[in-house]
Short mmCIF file of C-alpha atoms in Angstrom, two decimals:
data_model
loop_
_atom_site.label_atom_id
_atom_site.label_comp_id
_atom_site.label_asym_id
_atom_site.label_seq_id
_atom_site.Cartn_x
_atom_site.Cartn_y
_atom_site.Cartn_z
CA ASP A 27 50.44 56.01 143.92
CA ALA A 28 53.34 57.85 142.29
CA GLY A 29 54.14 54.99 139.93
CA VAL A 30 57.59 53.63 139.19
CA ILE A 31 60.16 56.37 139.62
CA GLN A 32 63.44 56.35 137.76
CA SER A 33 66.37 58.69 138.01
CA PRO A 34 68.00 60.36 136.30
CA ARG A 35 65.74 60.93 133.29
CA HIS A 36 68.71 61.74 131.11
CA GLU A 37 72.37 60.88 131.51
CA VAL A 38 75.24 61.83 129.28
CA THR A 39 78.60 60.38 130.15
CA GLU A 40 81.98 59.74 128.62
CA MET A 41 83.15 56.33 127.60
CA GLY A 42 84.84 54.54 130.46
CA GLN A 43 82.89 56.26 133.19
CA GLU A 44 80.67 54.46 135.68
CA VAL A 45 76.93 55.00 135.33
CA THR A 46 74.31 54.22 137.95
CA LEU A 47 70.61 54.19 137.16
CA ARG A 48 68.08 54.18 139.97
CA CYS A 49 64.57 52.86 140.37
CA LYS A 50 61.88 53.03 143.00
CA PRO A 51 59.12 50.49 142.31
CA ILE A 52 55.46 50.92 143.16
CA SER A 53 54.94 50.36 146.86
CA GLY A 54 53.79 46.81 147.56
CA HIS A 55 55.00 45.37 144.27
CA ASN A 56 57.29 42.41 144.74
CA SER A 57 58.66 41.96 141.22
CA LEU A 58 61.06 44.38 139.56
CA PHE A 59 62.45 44.36 136.03
CA TRP A 60 65.10 46.25 134.12
CA TYR A 61 64.59 46.57 130.35
CA ARG A 62 66.64 48.25 127.68
CA GLN A 63 65.23 49.78 124.50
CA THR A 64 67.28 50.39 121.39
CA MET A 65 66.37 50.90 117.76
CA MET A 66 68.28 47.80 116.74
CA ARG A 67 67.13 45.35 119.40
CA GLY A 68 63.83 46.80 120.57
CA LEU A 69 62.78 46.15 124.17
CA GLU A 70 64.82 43.48 125.89
CA LEU A 71 64.77 42.24 129.45
CA LEU A 72 68.05 42.63 131.31
CA ILE A 73 67.27 41.27 134.77
CA TYR A 74 64.33 40.36 136.94
CA PHE A 75 63.99 40.40 140.74
CA ASN A 76 61.33 38.74 142.84
CA ASN A 77 61.15 39.70 146.52
CA ASN A 78 64.48 41.50 146.13
CA VAL A 79 66.24 38.38 144.85
CA PRO A 80 67.63 38.25 141.31
CA ILE A 81 65.78 35.48 139.49
CA ASP A 82 67.06 35.73 135.94
CA ASP A 83 69.96 37.87 134.75
CA SER A 84 70.52 36.08 131.47
CA GLY A 85 69.73 39.28 129.59
CA MET A 86 72.55 41.25 131.15
CA PRO A 87 74.86 41.80 128.20
CA GLU A 88 78.24 41.63 129.89
CA ASP A 89 80.04 41.69 133.19
CA ARG A 90 80.17 45.45 132.89
CA PHE A 91 76.49 45.43 133.86
CA SER A 92 75.33 44.74 137.40
CA ALA A 93 72.06 45.23 139.25
CA LYS A 94 71.13 45.24 142.89
CA MET A 95 67.98 45.45 144.92
CA PRO A 96 68.97 46.05 148.54
CA ASN A 97 65.37 46.48 149.69
CA ALA A 98 61.82 46.38 148.38
CA SER A 99 61.78 50.06 147.49
CA PHE A 100 65.03 50.57 145.63
CA SER A 101 67.07 49.08 142.81
CA THR A 102 70.13 50.14 140.85
CA LEU A 103 71.57 49.21 137.49
CA LYS A 104 75.25 49.96 137.14
CA ILE A 105 77.42 50.00 134.06
CA GLN A 106 81.15 50.07 134.61
CA PRO A 107 82.91 50.99 132.42
CA SER A 108 80.37 52.42 130.04
CA GLU A 109 80.74 52.17 126.26
CA PRO A 110 79.02 54.04 123.40
CA ARG A 111 77.04 50.91 122.48
CA ASP A 112 75.37 51.07 125.89
CA SER A 113 73.49 54.16 124.73
CA ALA A 114 69.79 53.34 125.05
CA VAL A 115 66.68 54.01 127.08
CA TYR A 116 66.64 51.94 130.24
CA PHE A 117 63.29 51.15 131.78
CA CYS A 118 62.48 49.87 135.20
CA ALA A 119 59.13 48.14 135.78
CA SER A 120 57.37 46.56 138.72
CA SER A 121 54.42 44.24 139.19
CA LEU A 122 52.34 43.11 142.13
CA VAL A 123 52.48 39.36 141.69
CA LEU A 124 53.63 36.93 139.07
CA ASN A 125 51.97 36.96 135.69
CA THR A 126 50.24 40.25 136.14
CA GLU A 127 50.85 43.45 134.27
CA ALA A 128 54.08 45.31 134.83
CA PHE A 129 54.05 49.08 135.22
CA PHE A 130 56.94 50.98 133.73
CA GLY A 131 58.84 54.03 134.83
CA GLN A 132 59.48 56.89 132.44
CA GLY A 133 62.89 55.53 131.57
CA THR A 134 66.43 56.86 131.66
CA ARG A 135 67.91 57.94 128.36
CA LEU A 136 71.60 57.12 128.53
CA THR A 137 74.06 58.56 126.05
CA VAL A 138 77.69 57.44 126.21
CA VAL A 139 80.03 59.58 124.12
CA ALA B 14 61.11 29.77 123.05
CA GLN B 15 58.55 32.52 123.12
CA LYS B 16 58.29 35.01 120.31
CA VAL B 17 56.03 37.92 119.40
CA THR B 18 55.73 39.25 115.87
CA GLN B 19 54.21 42.55 114.89
CA ALA B 20 54.47 42.52 111.13
CA GLN B 21 53.28 46.09 110.66
CA THR B 22 56.16 48.39 111.49
CA GLU B 23 54.28 51.57 110.63
CA ILE B 24 50.67 52.46 109.90
CA SER B 25 49.30 55.83 108.85
CA VAL B 26 45.59 56.65 108.96
CA VAL B 27 43.42 59.71 108.85
CA GLU B 28 41.52 60.71 111.95
CA LYS B 29 38.24 58.86 112.49
CA GLU B 30 39.38 55.82 110.54
CA ASP B 31 39.39 52.44 112.24
CA VAL B 32 42.74 50.70 112.47
CA THR B 33 43.81 47.19 113.49
CA LEU B 34 47.24 46.37 114.81
CA ASP B 35 48.27 42.75 114.34
CA CYS B 36 50.11 40.57 116.83
CA VAL B 37 51.12 36.94 116.37
CA TYR B 38 52.82 34.98 119.11
CA GLU B 39 54.63 31.69 119.61
CA THR B 40 54.83 29.75 122.84
CA ARG B 41 55.10 26.16 124.00
CA ASP B 42 53.47 26.87 127.33
CA THR B 43 49.78 26.07 127.69
CA THR B 44 49.32 28.90 130.17
CA TYR B 45 50.49 32.30 129.09
CA TYR B 46 49.57 35.96 129.20
CA LEU B 47 49.31 38.54 126.46
CA PHE B 48 49.65 42.29 126.83
CA TRP B 49 49.45 45.49 124.86
CA TYR B 50 51.42 48.58 125.79
CA LYS B 51 51.36 52.06 124.30
CA GLN B 52 54.46 54.24 123.98
CA PRO B 53 53.49 57.83 123.13
CA PRO B 54 56.04 60.33 121.84
CA SER B 55 56.89 61.28 125.42
CA GLY B 56 58.48 57.84 125.77
CA GLU B 57 56.83 56.13 128.69
CA LEU B 58 55.28 52.68 128.34
CA VAL B 59 51.61 52.62 129.26
CA PHE B 60 49.85 49.35 130.06
CA LEU B 61 46.62 48.85 128.08
CA ILE B 62 45.43 45.28 128.58
CA ARG B 63 46.29 41.78 129.79
CA ARG B 64 44.63 38.57 128.62
CA ASN B 65 45.06 35.05 129.99
CA SER B 66 45.47 32.15 127.60
CA PHE B 67 42.41 30.39 129.01
CA ASP B 68 40.13 33.36 128.39
CA GLU B 69 39.46 33.94 124.72
CA GLN B 70 36.65 36.38 125.27
CA ASN B 71 37.17 39.56 123.29
CA GLU B 72 37.31 42.79 125.19
CA ILE B 73 36.15 46.30 124.46
CA SER B 74 37.18 49.42 126.32
CA GLY B 75 35.80 52.58 124.83
CA ARG B 76 37.28 52.95 121.35
CA TYR B 77 39.71 50.08 121.96
CA SER B 78 38.96 46.42 121.35
CA TRP B 79 41.03 43.28 121.38
CA ASN B 80 40.51 40.05 119.47
CA PHE B 81 42.26 37.01 120.96
CA GLN B 82 42.26 33.85 118.83
CA LYS B 83 44.26 30.88 120.09
CA SER B 84 43.62 28.96 116.85
CA THR B 85 45.73 31.46 114.95
CA SER B 86 47.96 32.53 117.87
CA SER B 87 46.88 36.11 117.39
CA PHE B 88 45.98 38.96 119.69
CA ASN B 89 44.95 41.89 117.52
CA PHE B 90 44.14 45.39 118.69
CA THR B 91 41.58 47.64 117.00
CA ILE B 92 41.13 51.34 117.53
CA THR B 93 37.78 52.62 116.37
CA ALA B 94 37.40 56.20 115.16
CA SER B 95 41.09 56.94 115.64
CA GLN B 96 42.22 60.27 117.03
CA VAL B 97 45.46 62.20 116.74
CA VAL B 98 46.18 61.42 120.40
CA ASP B 99 46.31 57.73 119.47
CA SER B 100 49.56 58.37 117.61
CA ALA B 101 52.16 56.23 119.35
CA VAL B 102 54.13 53.03 119.12
CA TYR B 103 52.12 50.04 120.27
CA PHE B 104 53.78 46.94 121.63
CA CYS B 105 52.35 43.47 122.00
CA ALA B 106 54.00 41.27 124.63
CA LEU B 107 53.87 37.74 125.97
CA SER B 108 54.81 36.10 129.24
CA GLU B 109 54.71 32.41 130.01
CA ARG B 110 53.43 31.06 133.30
CA ASN B 111 56.70 29.41 134.12
CA ALA B 112 58.73 32.50 133.26
CA GLY B 113 57.31 34.79 135.92
CA ASN B 114 56.59 38.20 134.49
CA MET B 115 59.40 38.17 131.98
CA LEU B 116 57.81 39.93 129.06
CA THR B 117 58.87 39.21 125.51
CA PHE B 118 57.97 42.19 123.36
CA GLY B 119 57.19 42.40 119.69
CA GLY B 120 59.00 44.95 117.60
CA GLY B 121 56.19 47.46 117.90
CA THR B 122 53.90 49.18 115.41
CA ARG B 123 54.17 52.92 114.94
CA LEU B 124 50.71 54.37 114.42
CA MET B 125 50.38 57.84 112.95
CA VAL B 126 46.95 59.40 112.97
CA LYS B 127 46.73 62.46 110.77
CA PRO B 128 44.11 65.18 111.26
#
């Protein structure tokens, strides 16, 4: 299997612009997660889908952040408008069933200037 | 609420030394799962191991071993005969049965193995 695939790997954008991060989970996995990694806050969960349905989005920092999972093989995380404090590495992960290990993509390094 | 503490922020050893990375967790759930992940300099997060709360048997995989002790709420990770390629940030994580796969990560321990 190709693993979790994220795109783009790097994104540099100007403050105020819309940013869309993409994720393709491992085929057959029914849980998908978006995490953010920063030096200050470490790894934090943003949102979690199970069978394409958002289960917990309490980690989404503000209304500027939104996530969708239109089908089992694709998810997006959108930031609109972006701000410099959104600069971080965003990871997507998927797992087969509940309470099993999650496999992570290579991450998207977002820089907002 | 669940919490994971990795008190060692950075460890430096010389190649071939053994090294233990500490992990202490807090949870109110009686069924939970513990994980270790490795983040090499390239940045990806690599899954290493998962343990269930009802299975305290220690595990060994090559040079890696894990010591799970519920009495002290610890899940420590030992690398035997460390190698330069082991240099990475290692994260301990916890998920509770009733929280799906929502991982709570510790702050990570940066391991530097010098030749």
